[in-house]
PDB file of C-alpha atoms in Angstrom:
ATOM      1  CA  MET Z 227      16.120  -2.158  15.213  1.00 89.00           C
ATOM      2  CA  ALA Z 228      15.090  -0.074  12.228  1.00 97.00           C
ATOM      3  CA  GLU Z 229      11.769  -0.989  10.657  1.00 98.00           C
ATOM      4  CA  ARG Z 230      12.442  -2.402   7.203  1.00 98.00           C
ATOM      5  CA  ILE Z 231       9.999  -1.072   4.635  1.00 99.00           C
ATOM      6  CA  ILE Z 232       9.114  -0.897   0.957  1.00 99.00           C
ATOM      7  CA  ILE Z 233       7.550   2.416  -0.072  1.00 99.00           C
ATOM      8  CA  ASP Z 234       4.977   2.082  -2.856  1.00 99.00           C
ATOM      9  CA  THR Z 235       4.184   5.536  -4.183  1.00 98.00           C
ATOM     10  CA  ASP Z 236       2.825   7.870  -6.870  1.00 98.00           C
ATOM     11  CA  PRO Z 237       4.658  11.155  -6.158  1.00 98.00           C
ATOM     12  CA  GLY Z 238       2.859  13.741  -5.698  1.00 96.00           C
ATOM     13  CA  GLN Z 239       4.184  16.479  -3.420  1.00 97.00           C
ATOM     14  CA  ASP Z 240       2.907  14.872  -0.229  1.00 97.00           C
ATOM     15  CA  ASP Z 241       4.392  11.507  -1.297  1.00 98.00           C
ATOM     16  CA  ALA Z 242       7.695  13.341  -1.732  1.00 98.00           C
ATOM     17  CA  VAL Z 243       7.559  14.626   1.845  1.00 98.00           C
ATOM     18  CA  ALA Z 244       6.755  11.124   3.115  1.00 98.00           C
ATOM     19  CA  ILE Z 245       9.803   9.737   1.305  1.00 98.00           C
ATOM     20  CA  LEU Z 246      12.035  12.545   2.603  1.00 98.00           C
ATOM     21  CA  LEU Z 247      10.892  11.862   6.166  1.00 98.00           C
ATOM     22  CA  ALA Z 248      11.720   8.167   5.809  1.00 98.00           C
ATOM     23  CA  LEU Z 249      15.138   8.770   4.262  1.00 98.00           C
ATOM     24  CA  ALA Z 250      15.938  11.321   6.969  1.00 98.00           C
ATOM     25  CA  SER Z 251      15.298   8.687   9.671  1.00 98.00           C
ATOM     26  CA  PRO Z 252      17.766   5.854   8.981  1.00 98.00           C
ATOM     27  CA  ASP Z 253      18.085   4.864  12.639  1.00 98.00           C
ATOM     28  CA  GLU Z 254      14.402   3.975  12.775  1.00 98.00           C
ATOM     29  CA  ILE Z 255      13.527   3.171   9.145  1.00 98.00           C
ATOM     30  CA  GLU Z 256      15.444   1.145   6.564  1.00 98.00           C
ATOM     31  CA  VAL Z 257      13.984   1.686   3.105  1.00 99.00           C
ATOM     32  CA  LEU Z 258      14.662  -1.485   1.100  1.00 99.00           C
ATOM     33  CA  GLY Z 259      13.388   0.061  -2.117  1.00 99.00           C
ATOM     34  CA  ILE Z 260      10.778   2.342  -3.642  1.00 99.00           C
ATOM     35  CA  THR Z 261       8.202   1.131  -6.154  1.00 99.00           C
ATOM     36  CA  ALA Z 262       6.352   3.639  -8.309  1.00 99.00           C
ATOM     37  CA  VAL Z 263       2.741   3.218  -9.415  1.00 99.00           C
ATOM     38  CA  ALA Z 264       0.468   5.237 -11.689  1.00 98.00           C
ATOM     39  CA  GLY Z 265      -1.817   7.520  -9.686  1.00 98.00           C
ATOM     40  CA  ASN Z 266      -1.418  11.240  -9.104  1.00 98.00           C
ATOM     41  CA  VAL Z 267       0.292  11.357 -12.498  1.00 98.00           C
ATOM     42  CA  PRO Z 268       1.138   8.612 -15.023  1.00 98.00           C
ATOM     43  CA  LEU Z 269       3.832   6.050 -14.253  1.00 98.00           C
ATOM     44  CA  ALA Z 270       6.628   7.678 -16.260  1.00 98.00           C
ATOM     45  CA  LEU Z 271       6.308  10.760 -14.063  1.00 98.00           C
ATOM     46  CA  THR Z 272       5.866   8.970 -10.726  1.00 98.00           C
ATOM     47  CA  ALA Z 273       9.008   6.900 -11.430  1.00 98.00           C
ATOM     48  CA  ARG Z 274      10.837  10.113 -12.369  1.00 98.00           C
ATOM     49  CA  ASN Z 275       9.584  11.966  -9.324  1.00 98.00           C
ATOM     50  CA  ALA Z 276      10.596   9.219  -6.899  1.00 98.00           C
ATOM     51  CA  ARG Z 277      14.178   9.469  -8.178  1.00 98.00           C
ATOM     52  CA  ILE Z 278      14.155  13.268  -7.962  1.00 98.00           C
ATOM     53  CA  VAL Z 279      13.132  12.997  -4.303  1.00 98.00           C
ATOM     54  CA  CYS Z 280      15.835  10.421  -3.541  1.00 98.00           C
ATOM     55  CA  GLU Z 281      18.463  12.735  -5.005  1.00 98.00           C
ATOM     56  CA  LEU Z 282      17.017  15.663  -3.050  1.00 98.00           C
ATOM     57  CA  ALA Z 283      17.550  13.557   0.087  1.00 98.00           C
ATOM     58  CA  GLY Z 284      21.128  12.758  -0.905  1.00 98.00           C
ATOM     59  CA  ARG Z 285      20.276   9.099  -1.584  1.00 98.00           C
ATOM     60  CA  PRO Z 286      21.034   8.413  -5.262  1.00 98.00           C
ATOM     61  CA  ASP Z 287      21.874   4.853  -4.156  1.00 98.00           C
ATOM     62  CA  MET Z 288      18.228   4.094  -3.328  1.00 98.00           C
ATOM     63  CA  LYS Z 289      16.656   1.470  -5.597  1.00 98.00           C
ATOM     64  CA  VAL Z 290      13.601   2.809  -7.450  1.00 99.00           C
ATOM     65  CA  PHE Z 291      11.420   0.534  -9.570  1.00 99.00           C
ATOM     66  CA  ALA Z 292       8.597   1.269 -11.992  1.00 99.00           C
ATOM     67  CA  GLY Z 293       5.494  -0.801 -11.317  1.00 98.00           C
ATOM     68  CA  CYS Z 294       1.999  -0.923 -12.795  1.00 98.00           C
ATOM     69  CA  ASP Z 295       0.941   1.769 -15.249  1.00 98.00           C
ATOM     70  CA  ARG Z 296      -2.825   1.279 -14.919  1.00 98.00           C
ATOM     71  CA  PRO Z 297      -5.411  -0.061 -12.465  1.00 98.00           C
ATOM     72  CA  LEU Z 298      -6.436  -3.715 -12.437  1.00 98.00           C
ATOM     73  CA  ARG Z 299      -9.800  -3.336 -14.176  1.00 96.00           C
ATOM     74  CA  HIS Z 300     -10.384   0.269 -15.252  1.00 96.00           C
ATOM     75  CA  ASP Z 301      -8.784   3.238 -16.960  1.00 97.00           C
ATOM     76  CA  LEU Z 302      -6.376   5.387 -14.985  1.00 98.00           C
ATOM     77  CA  VAL Z 303      -7.657   8.525 -13.249  1.00 98.00           C
ATOM     78  CA  THR Z 304      -4.958  11.085 -12.399  1.00 98.00           C
ATOM     79  CA  ALA Z 305      -4.801  14.261 -10.297  1.00 96.00           C
ATOM     80  CA  GLU Z 306      -2.866  16.919 -12.185  1.00 95.00           C
ATOM     81  CA  HIS Z 307      -5.538  19.369 -11.037  1.00 90.00           C
ATOM     82  CA  VAL Z 308      -4.029  19.004  -7.558  1.00 92.00           C
ATOM     83  CA  HIS Z 309      -0.350  18.248  -8.142  1.00 93.00           C
ATOM     84  CA  GLY Z 310       0.340  20.015 -11.442  1.00 94.00           C
ATOM     85  CA  LYS Z 311       1.378  18.541 -14.753  1.00 96.00           C
ATOM     86  CA  THR Z 312       4.574  16.954 -13.387  1.00 97.00           C
ATOM     87  CA  GLY Z 313       3.176  15.837 -10.026  1.00 96.00           C
ATOM     88  CA  LEU Z 314       5.937  17.802  -8.284  1.00 97.00           C
ATOM     89  CA  ASP Z 315       5.052  21.303  -9.442  1.00 96.00           C
ATOM     90  CA  GLY Z 316       6.277  24.066  -7.157  1.00 95.00           C
ATOM     91  CA  PRO Z 317      10.036  23.739  -6.673  1.00 96.00           C
ATOM     92  CA  ASP Z 318      12.482  23.831  -9.578  1.00 96.00           C
ATOM     93  CA  LEU Z 319      14.220  20.485  -9.090  1.00 97.00           C
ATOM     94  CA  PRO Z 320      16.731  19.003 -11.548  1.00 97.00           C
ATOM     95  CA  GLU Z 321      15.998  15.931 -13.622  1.00 98.00           C
ATOM     96  CA  PRO Z 322      17.249  12.773 -11.917  1.00 98.00           C
ATOM     97  CA  THR Z 323      20.601  11.305 -12.859  1.00 98.00           C
ATOM     98  CA  MET Z 324      20.163   8.010 -10.985  1.00 98.00           C
ATOM     99  CA  GLU Z 325      18.957   5.095 -13.074  1.00 97.00           C
ATOM    100  CA  LEU Z 326      15.603   3.400 -12.748  1.00 98.00           C
ATOM    101  CA  GLN Z 327      16.051  -0.264 -11.811  1.00 98.00           C
ATOM    102  CA  ALA Z 328      15.507  -2.731 -14.651  1.00 98.00           C
ATOM    103  CA  ALA Z 329      13.183  -5.034 -12.695  1.00 98.00           C
ATOM    104  CA  HIS Z 330       9.439  -4.432 -12.470  1.00 98.00           C
ATOM    105  CA  GLY Z 331       8.244  -3.028  -9.138  1.00 99.00           C
ATOM    106  CA  VAL Z 332       5.867  -5.936  -8.559  1.00 99.00           C
ATOM    107  CA  ASP Z 333       8.703  -8.418  -9.062  1.00 98.00           C
ATOM    108  CA  PHE Z 334      10.812  -6.479  -6.547  1.00 99.00           C
ATOM    109  CA  ILE Z 335       8.028  -6.671  -3.955  1.00 99.00           C
ATOM    110  CA  ILE Z 336       7.604 -10.412  -4.499  1.00 99.00           C
ATOM    111  CA  GLU Z 337      11.311 -11.212  -4.506  1.00 98.00           C
ATOM    112  CA  THR Z 338      12.030  -9.096  -1.439  1.00 98.00           C
ATOM    113  CA  LEU Z 339       9.249 -10.643   0.620  1.00 98.00           C
ATOM    114  CA  ARG Z 340      10.412 -14.127  -0.369  1.00 98.00           C
ATOM    115  CA  ALA Z 341      14.077 -13.386   0.351  1.00 98.00           C
ATOM    116  CA  GLU Z 342      13.702 -11.630   3.710  1.00 98.00           C
ATOM    117  CA  PRO Z 343      12.680 -13.491   6.882  1.00 98.00           C
ATOM    118  CA  ALA Z 344       8.917 -13.732   7.254  1.00 98.00           C
ATOM    119  CA  GLY Z 345       7.389 -10.969   9.332  1.00 98.00           C
ATOM    120  CA  THR Z 346      10.258  -8.510   8.900  1.00 98.00           C
ATOM    121  CA  VAL Z 347       9.139  -6.283   5.991  1.00 99.00           C
ATOM    122  CA  THR Z 348       6.453  -3.593   6.249  1.00 99.00           C
ATOM    123  CA  LEU Z 349       4.690  -2.365   3.106  1.00 99.00           C
ATOM    124  CA  CYS Z 350       3.963   1.376   2.988  1.00 99.00           C
ATOM    125  CA  PRO Z 351       1.618   2.256   0.114  1.00 99.00           C
ATOM    126  CA  LEU Z 352       1.140   5.981  -0.485  1.00 98.00           C
ATOM    127  CA  GLY Z 353      -0.926   5.728  -3.677  1.00 98.00           C
ATOM    128  CA  PRO Z 354      -3.321   3.371  -5.442  1.00 99.00           C
ATOM    129  CA  LEU Z 355      -2.863  -0.238  -4.355  1.00 99.00           C
ATOM    130  CA  THR Z 356      -2.311  -1.714  -7.824  1.00 99.00           C
ATOM    131  CA  ASN Z 357       1.274  -2.870  -7.283  1.00 99.00           C
ATOM    132  CA  ILE Z 358       0.499  -4.491  -3.937  1.00 99.00           C
ATOM    133  CA  ALA Z 359      -2.625  -6.249  -5.194  1.00 99.00           C
ATOM    134  CA  THR Z 360      -0.826  -7.485  -8.298  1.00 99.00           C
ATOM    135  CA  ALA Z 361       1.987  -8.887  -6.164  1.00 99.00           C
ATOM    136  CA  PHE Z 362      -0.512 -10.642  -3.893  1.00 99.00           C
ATOM    137  CA  GLU Z 363      -2.357 -12.090  -6.905  1.00 98.00           C
ATOM    138  CA  ARG Z 364       0.793 -13.351  -8.606  1.00 98.00           C
ATOM    139  CA  ALA Z 365       2.449 -14.700  -5.455  1.00 98.00           C
ATOM    140  CA  PRO Z 366      -0.091 -15.562  -2.751  1.00 98.00           C
ATOM    141  CA  ASP Z 367       2.698 -17.117  -0.683  1.00 98.00           C
ATOM    142  CA  ILE Z 368       4.069 -13.642   0.149  1.00 98.00           C
ATOM    143  CA  VAL Z 369       0.917 -12.451   1.910  1.00 98.00           C
ATOM    144  CA  SER Z 370       1.700 -14.288   5.133  1.00 98.00           C
ATOM    145  CA  ARG Z 371       5.281 -13.008   5.016  1.00 98.00           C
ATOM    146  CA  VAL Z 372       4.314  -9.316   5.319  1.00 99.00           C
ATOM    147  CA  LYS Z 373       4.918  -7.901   8.801  1.00 98.00           C
ATOM    148  CA  ARG Z 374       2.199  -5.278   8.383  1.00 98.00           C
ATOM    149  CA  MET Z 375       0.940  -2.674   5.962  1.00 98.00           C
ATOM    150  CA  VAL Z 376       0.686   1.022   6.835  1.00 99.00           C
ATOM    151  CA  LEU Z 377      -1.078   2.963   4.091  1.00 99.00           C
ATOM    152  CA  MET Z 378      -2.621   6.300   3.275  1.00 98.00           C
ATOM    153  CA  GLY Z 379      -6.081   5.996   1.783  1.00 98.00           C
ATOM    154  CA  GLY Z 380      -9.790   6.107   2.369  1.00 98.00           C
ATOM    155  CA  ALA Z 381     -12.032   8.214   4.564  1.00 98.00           C
ATOM    156  CA  TYR Z 382     -15.070   7.909   6.802  1.00 97.00           C
ATOM    157  CA  PHE Z 383     -16.146  11.163   8.461  1.00 96.00           C
ATOM    158  CA  GLU Z 384     -14.403  13.208   5.754  1.00 94.00           C
ATOM    159  CA  VAL Z 385     -16.040  11.130   2.983  1.00 93.00           C
ATOM    160  CA  GLY Z 386     -14.556  11.800  -0.484  1.00 95.00           C
ATOM    161  CA  ASN Z 387     -12.059  14.130  -2.111  1.00 94.00           C
ATOM    162  CA  ILE Z 388     -12.316  12.849  -5.692  1.00 96.00           C
ATOM    163  CA  THR Z 389     -16.017  11.869  -5.629  1.00 97.00           C
ATOM    164  CA  PRO Z 390     -18.623  12.601  -2.949  1.00 96.00           C
ATOM    165  CA  ALA Z 391     -17.903   9.194  -1.398  1.00 98.00           C
ATOM    166  CA  ALA Z 392     -14.340   8.185  -2.298  1.00 98.00           C
ATOM    167  CA  GLU Z 393     -10.782   9.206  -1.446  1.00 98.00           C
ATOM    168  CA  PHE Z 394      -8.448   9.390  -4.456  1.00 98.00           C
ATOM    169  CA  ASN Z 395      -6.018   6.523  -3.766  1.00 98.00           C
ATOM    170  CA  ILE Z 396      -8.810   4.007  -3.212  1.00 98.00           C
ATOM    171  CA  TYR Z 397     -10.979   5.381  -6.025  1.00 98.00           C
ATOM    172  CA  VAL Z 398      -8.252   4.982  -8.650  1.00 98.00           C
ATOM    173  CA  ASP Z 399      -8.179   1.204  -8.135  1.00 98.00           C
ATOM    174  CA  PRO Z 400     -10.908  -0.032  -5.769  1.00 98.00           C
ATOM    175  CA  GLU Z 401     -10.585  -3.614  -7.005  1.00 98.00           C
ATOM    176  CA  ALA Z 402      -6.943  -3.581  -5.899  1.00 99.00           C
ATOM    177  CA  ALA Z 403      -7.933  -2.038  -2.577  1.00 99.00           C
ATOM    178  CA  ALA Z 404     -10.625  -4.677  -2.009  1.00 98.00           C
ATOM    179  CA  LEU Z 405      -8.086  -7.431  -2.600  1.00 98.00           C
ATOM    180  CA  VAL Z 406      -5.530  -5.862  -0.244  1.00 98.00           C
ATOM    181  CA  PHE Z 407      -8.015  -5.070   2.538  1.00 98.00           C
ATOM    182  CA  GLY Z 408      -9.288  -8.634   2.346  1.00 98.00           C
ATOM    183  CA  ALA Z 409      -5.876 -10.311   2.280  1.00 98.00           C
ATOM    184  CA  GLY Z 410      -5.533 -10.730   6.040  1.00 98.00           C
ATOM    185  CA  VAL Z 411      -2.328  -8.677   6.406  1.00 98.00           C
ATOM    186  CA  PRO Z 412      -2.164  -6.571   9.611  1.00 98.00           C
ATOM    187  CA  LEU Z 413      -3.295  -3.194   8.327  1.00 98.00           C
ATOM    188  CA  VAL Z 414      -3.043   0.405   9.556  1.00 99.00           C
ATOM    189  CA  VAL Z 415      -5.023   2.946   7.535  1.00 99.00           C
ATOM    190  CA  LEU Z 416      -4.312   6.694   7.581  1.00 98.00           C
ATOM    191  CA  PRO Z 417      -7.497   8.135   5.994  1.00 98.00           C
ATOM    192  CA  LEU Z 418      -8.514  11.701   5.203  1.00 97.00           C
ATOM    193  CA  ASP Z 419     -10.052  11.824   8.678  1.00 98.00           C
ATOM    194  CA  VAL Z 420      -6.565  12.143  10.138  1.00 98.00           C
ATOM    195  CA  THR Z 421      -4.588  13.612   7.221  1.00 97.00           C
ATOM    196  CA  HIS Z 422      -6.904  16.620   6.981  1.00 94.00           C
ATOM    197  CA  LYS Z 423      -5.703  17.492  10.502  1.00 96.00           C
ATOM    198  CA  ALA Z 424      -2.052  17.580   9.371  1.00 96.00           C
ATOM    199  CA  LEU Z 425      -2.357  21.075   7.910  1.00 94.00           C
ATOM    200  CA  VAL Z 426       0.662  23.060   6.780  1.00 94.00           C
ATOM    201  CA  THR Z 427      -0.265  26.457   8.164  1.00 91.00           C
ATOM    202  CA  LYS Z 428       1.867  29.472   7.276  1.00 90.00           C
ATOM    203  CA  PRO Z 429       3.972  29.284  10.477  1.00 93.00           C
ATOM    204  CA  ARG Z 430       4.648  25.592   9.844  1.00 95.00           C
ATOM    205  CA  ASN Z 431       5.635  26.243   6.233  1.00 94.00           C
ATOM    206  CA  ASP Z 432       7.817  29.170   7.323  1.00 95.00           C
ATOM    207  CA  ALA Z 433       9.597  26.739   9.644  1.00 97.00           C
ATOM    208  CA  PHE Z 434      10.372  24.434   6.692  1.00 97.00           C
ATOM    209  CA  ARG Z 435      11.712  27.348   4.655  1.00 97.00           C
ATOM    210  CA  ALA Z 436      13.768  28.645   7.591  1.00 98.00           C
ATOM    211  CA  LEU Z 437      15.741  25.376   7.715  1.00 98.00           C
ATOM    212  CA  GLY Z 438      17.803  26.829   4.892  1.00 96.00           C
ATOM    213  CA  ASN Z 439      18.599  23.477   3.239  1.00 98.00           C
ATOM    214  CA  ARG Z 440      17.435  22.248  -0.163  1.00 97.00           C
ATOM    215  CA  ALA Z 441      14.916  19.819   1.304  1.00 98.00           C
ATOM    216  CA  GLY Z 442      13.273  22.392   3.576  1.00 98.00           C
ATOM    217  CA  THR Z 443      13.031  24.947   0.784  1.00 98.00           C
ATOM    218  CA  ALA Z 444      11.637  22.393  -1.667  1.00 98.00           C
ATOM    219  CA  VAL Z 445       9.004  21.172   0.808  1.00 97.00           C
ATOM    220  CA  ALA Z 446       7.924  24.762   1.485  1.00 96.00           C
ATOM    221  CA  GLN Z 447       7.610  25.374  -2.264  1.00 95.00           C
ATOM    222  CA  MET Z 448       5.670  22.141  -2.764  1.00 95.00           C
ATOM    223  CA  THR Z 449       3.118  23.034  -0.120  1.00 91.00           C
ATOM    224  CA  ASP Z 450       2.894  26.602  -1.428  1.00 88.00           C
ATOM    225  CA  PHE Z 451       1.847  25.074  -4.747  1.00 89.00           C
ATOM    226  CA  PHE Z 452      -0.674  22.419  -3.818  1.00 77.00           C
ATOM    227  CA  GLU Z 453      -2.327  24.245  -0.933  1.00 69.00           C
ATOM    228  CA  ARG Z 454      -4.188  26.347  -3.509  1.00 64.00           C
ATOM    229  CA  PHE Z 455      -6.396  23.299  -4.219  1.00 64.00           C
ATOM    230  CA  ASP Z 456      -7.347  22.694  -0.591  1.00 64.00           C
ATOM    231  CA  LEU Z 457      -7.813  26.372   0.181  1.00 66.00           C
ATOM    232  CA  ALA Z 458     -10.250  26.663  -2.709  1.00 65.00           C
ATOM    233  CA  LYS Z 459     -12.039  23.369  -2.013  1.00 68.00           C
ATOM    234  CA  TYR Z 460     -12.190  23.195   1.777  1.00 69.00           C
ATOM    235  CA  GLY Z 461     -11.387  26.711   2.958  1.00 68.00           C
ATOM    236  CA  SER Z 462      -8.772  25.090   5.212  1.00 71.00           C
ATOM    237  CA  ASP Z 463      -5.868  26.858   6.898  1.00 76.00           C
ATOM    238  CA  GLY Z 464      -3.292  25.170   4.693  1.00 81.00           C
ATOM    239  CA  ALA Z 465      -2.393  22.074   2.732  1.00 85.00           C
ATOM    240  CA  PRO Z 466      -2.929  18.663   4.351  1.00 92.00           C
ATOM    241  CA  LEU Z 467       0.175  16.475   4.285  1.00 95.00           C
ATOM    242  CA  HIS Z 468      -1.567  13.178   3.636  1.00 97.00           C
ATOM    243  CA  ASP Z 469       1.213  10.696   2.911  1.00 98.00           C
ATOM    244  CA  PRO Z 470       3.794  11.823   5.504  1.00 98.00           C
ATOM    245  CA  CYS Z 471       1.314  10.574   8.107  1.00 98.00           C
ATOM    246  CA  VAL Z 472       2.344   7.038   7.093  1.00 98.00           C
ATOM    247  CA  THR Z 473       6.019   7.680   7.804  1.00 98.00           C
ATOM    248  CA  ALA Z 474       5.234   9.609  10.978  1.00 98.00           C
ATOM    249  CA  TYR Z 475       3.109   6.689  12.214  1.00 98.00           C
ATOM    250  CA  LEU Z 476       6.109   4.369  11.806  1.00 98.00           C
ATOM    251  CA  LEU Z 477       8.299   6.795  13.745  1.00 98.00           C
ATOM    252  CA  ARG Z 478       5.886   8.049  16.426  1.00 98.00           C
ATOM    253  CA  PRO Z 479       2.719   5.926  16.635  1.00 98.00           C
ATOM    254  CA  GLU Z 480       1.873   7.619  19.926  1.00 98.00           C
ATOM    255  CA  LEU Z 481       1.037  10.784  17.954  1.00 98.00           C
ATOM    256  CA  PHE Z 482      -1.979   8.963  16.445  1.00 98.00           C
ATOM    257  CA  SER Z 483      -5.187   7.386  17.705  1.00 98.00           C
ATOM    258  CA  GLY Z 484      -7.860   5.253  16.072  1.00 98.00           C
ATOM    259  CA  ARG Z 485      -9.916   2.068  16.297  1.00 98.00           C
ATOM    260  CA  HIS Z 486      -9.490  -1.521  15.139  1.00 98.00           C
ATOM    261  CA  ILE Z 487     -12.563  -1.954  12.955  1.00 98.00           C
ATOM    262  CA  ASN Z 488     -13.898  -3.586   9.806  1.00 98.00           C
ATOM    263  CA  VAL Z 489     -13.283  -1.682   6.567  1.00 98.00           C
ATOM    264  CA  GLU Z 490     -14.754  -2.862   3.267  1.00 98.00           C
ATOM    265  CA  ILE Z 491     -14.229  -1.372  -0.210  1.00 98.00           C
ATOM    266  CA  GLU Z 492     -17.167  -0.594  -2.485  1.00 98.00           C
ATOM    267  CA  THR Z 493     -16.385  -1.661  -6.074  1.00 98.00           C
ATOM    268  CA  VAL Z 494     -19.805  -1.848  -7.755  1.00 97.00           C
ATOM    269  CA  SER Z 495     -22.033   1.129  -6.985  1.00 97.00           C
ATOM    270  CA  PRO Z 496     -21.834   4.005  -9.494  1.00 94.00           C
ATOM    271  CA  LEU Z 497     -22.574   6.411  -6.640  1.00 97.00           C
ATOM    272  CA  THR Z 498     -20.071   5.176  -4.065  1.00 98.00           C
ATOM    273  CA  ARG Z 499     -17.405   3.280  -6.039  1.00 98.00           C
ATOM    274  CA  GLY Z 500     -14.119   3.429  -4.124  1.00 98.00           C
ATOM    275  CA  MET Z 501     -15.745   4.224  -0.777  1.00 98.00           C
ATOM    276  CA  THR Z 502     -14.083   2.820   2.337  1.00 98.00           C
ATOM    277  CA  VAL Z 503     -17.079   1.554   4.299  1.00 98.00           C
ATOM    278  CA  ALA Z 504     -15.659   1.834   7.804  1.00 98.00           C
ATOM    279  CA  ASP Z 505     -17.670   0.265  10.634  1.00 98.00           C
ATOM    280  CA  TRP Z 506     -16.471   2.920  13.090  1.00 98.00           C
ATOM    281  CA  TRP Z 507     -19.449   2.421  15.414  1.00 98.00           C
ATOM    282  CA  GLY Z 508     -19.395  -1.378  15.356  1.00 98.00           C
ATOM    283  CA  VAL Z 509     -22.886  -1.780  13.947  1.00 98.00           C
ATOM    284  CA  THR Z 510     -22.132  -4.916  11.901  1.00 98.00           C
ATOM    285  CA  ASP Z 511     -20.825  -8.338  12.814  1.00 97.00           C
ATOM    286  CA  ARG Z 512     -18.031  -8.108  10.241  1.00 98.00           C
ATOM    287  CA  ALA Z 513     -14.636  -8.991  11.717  1.00 98.00           C
ATOM    288  CA  PRO Z 514     -12.174  -6.101  12.241  1.00 98.00           C
ATOM    289  CA  ASN Z 515      -9.464  -6.052   9.579  1.00 98.00           C
ATOM    290  CA  ALA Z 516      -7.791  -2.645   9.988  1.00 98.00           C
ATOM    291  CA  THR Z 517      -6.644  -0.099  12.519  1.00 98.00           C
ATOM    292  CA  PHE Z 518      -8.374   2.981  11.170  1.00 98.00           C
ATOM    293  CA  ILE Z 519      -6.721   6.172  12.420  1.00 98.00           C
ATOM    294  CA  GLY Z 520      -8.929   9.131  13.277  1.00 97.00           C
ATOM    295  CA  ASP Z 521      -6.788  11.735  15.045  1.00 98.00           C
ATOM    296  CA  LEU Z 522      -3.235  12.970  15.543  1.00 98.00           C
ATOM    297  CA  ASP Z 523      -1.178  15.398  17.567  1.00 98.00           C
ATOM    298  CA  ALA Z 524      -0.584  17.908  14.760  1.00 98.00           C
ATOM    299  CA  ASP Z 525       2.002  19.953  16.645  1.00 98.00           C
ATOM    300  CA  GLY Z 526       3.974  16.808  17.451  1.00 98.00           C
ATOM    301  CA  PHE Z 527       3.718  15.689  13.824  1.00 98.00           C
ATOM    302  CA  PHE Z 528       5.120  18.948  12.477  1.00 98.00           C
ATOM    303  CA  SER Z 529       7.842  19.111  15.118  1.00 98.00           C
ATOM    304  CA  LEU Z 530       8.989  15.650  14.036  1.00 98.00           C
ATOM    305  CA  LEU Z 531       8.838  16.525  10.341  1.00 98.00           C
ATOM    306  CA  THR Z 532      10.739  19.793  10.735  1.00 98.00           C
ATOM    307  CA  GLU Z 533      13.415  18.179  12.904  1.00 98.00           C
ATOM    308  CA  ARG Z 534      13.980  15.386  10.377  1.00 98.00           C
ATOM    309  CA  LEU Z 535      13.996  17.635   7.298  1.00 98.00           C
ATOM    310  CA  ALA Z 536      16.750  19.636   8.993  1.00 98.00           C
ATOM    311  CA  ARG Z 537      18.970  16.539   8.763  1.00 98.00           C
ATOM    312  CA  LEU Z 538      18.910  16.437   4.968  1.00 97.00           C
TER     313      LEU Z 538
END
């Protein structure tokens, strides 16, 4: 049976690729809806971008909801310096024609989890965890109904990409992350430690472009754009595709490896706010609460992604 998921996202070029991969895999993944959250760019743009990506995938029927426009406790931090002023800079994609759903994204999450049989819906956050935390706060009864959560966020060996200690998604709303990580939901975390190994090298990007369809061309143009940030910052061989690791994990978990460990979120320290304190070496007595992924088969990942993009 297809895994039934809600994608919670702040597109972002890599979010866009994650959504495309999910929508290109209907036999294995059923996307019940997409909720947008403020993160890489403000909410008006993330809600716009999610609809653009659905139309690029040929899925104007997909339900897209706008969620929270700011973190739980602090002002919004965005990442136009990485993703450009629209969040999807690179390709020239048309404005969406599909309508945004009238309901709030948090209400959609709550209502879906209450309506569907318990243990059948997976949450897939690709951005800050504000929508998920807000849903859990408003409706604590839904927490036990979540099958599992597979998210992109955090880091341990790779430390921070927005501060010396913090990864962007967690840093934007660490209070939300602390609530979610402490909720008791089965949790799989795809941190920078693994996503920085999913590098779009030139041959891999050429393979996207060679598909000859709109999705392949757009993905190649997206990675052409945002790789400039990682090349300048890390001197890497290409752009890391962070968020598609979430979708790929749903499709091919055997491509990934990690450990079931304790992960806590720092919310107080001015030096390390937003840090995912991962007990990778088991030096505390804190109970494990997350499967923290550390490695992947990059060639297998890109073979899967290229094969699925060819379907669109």
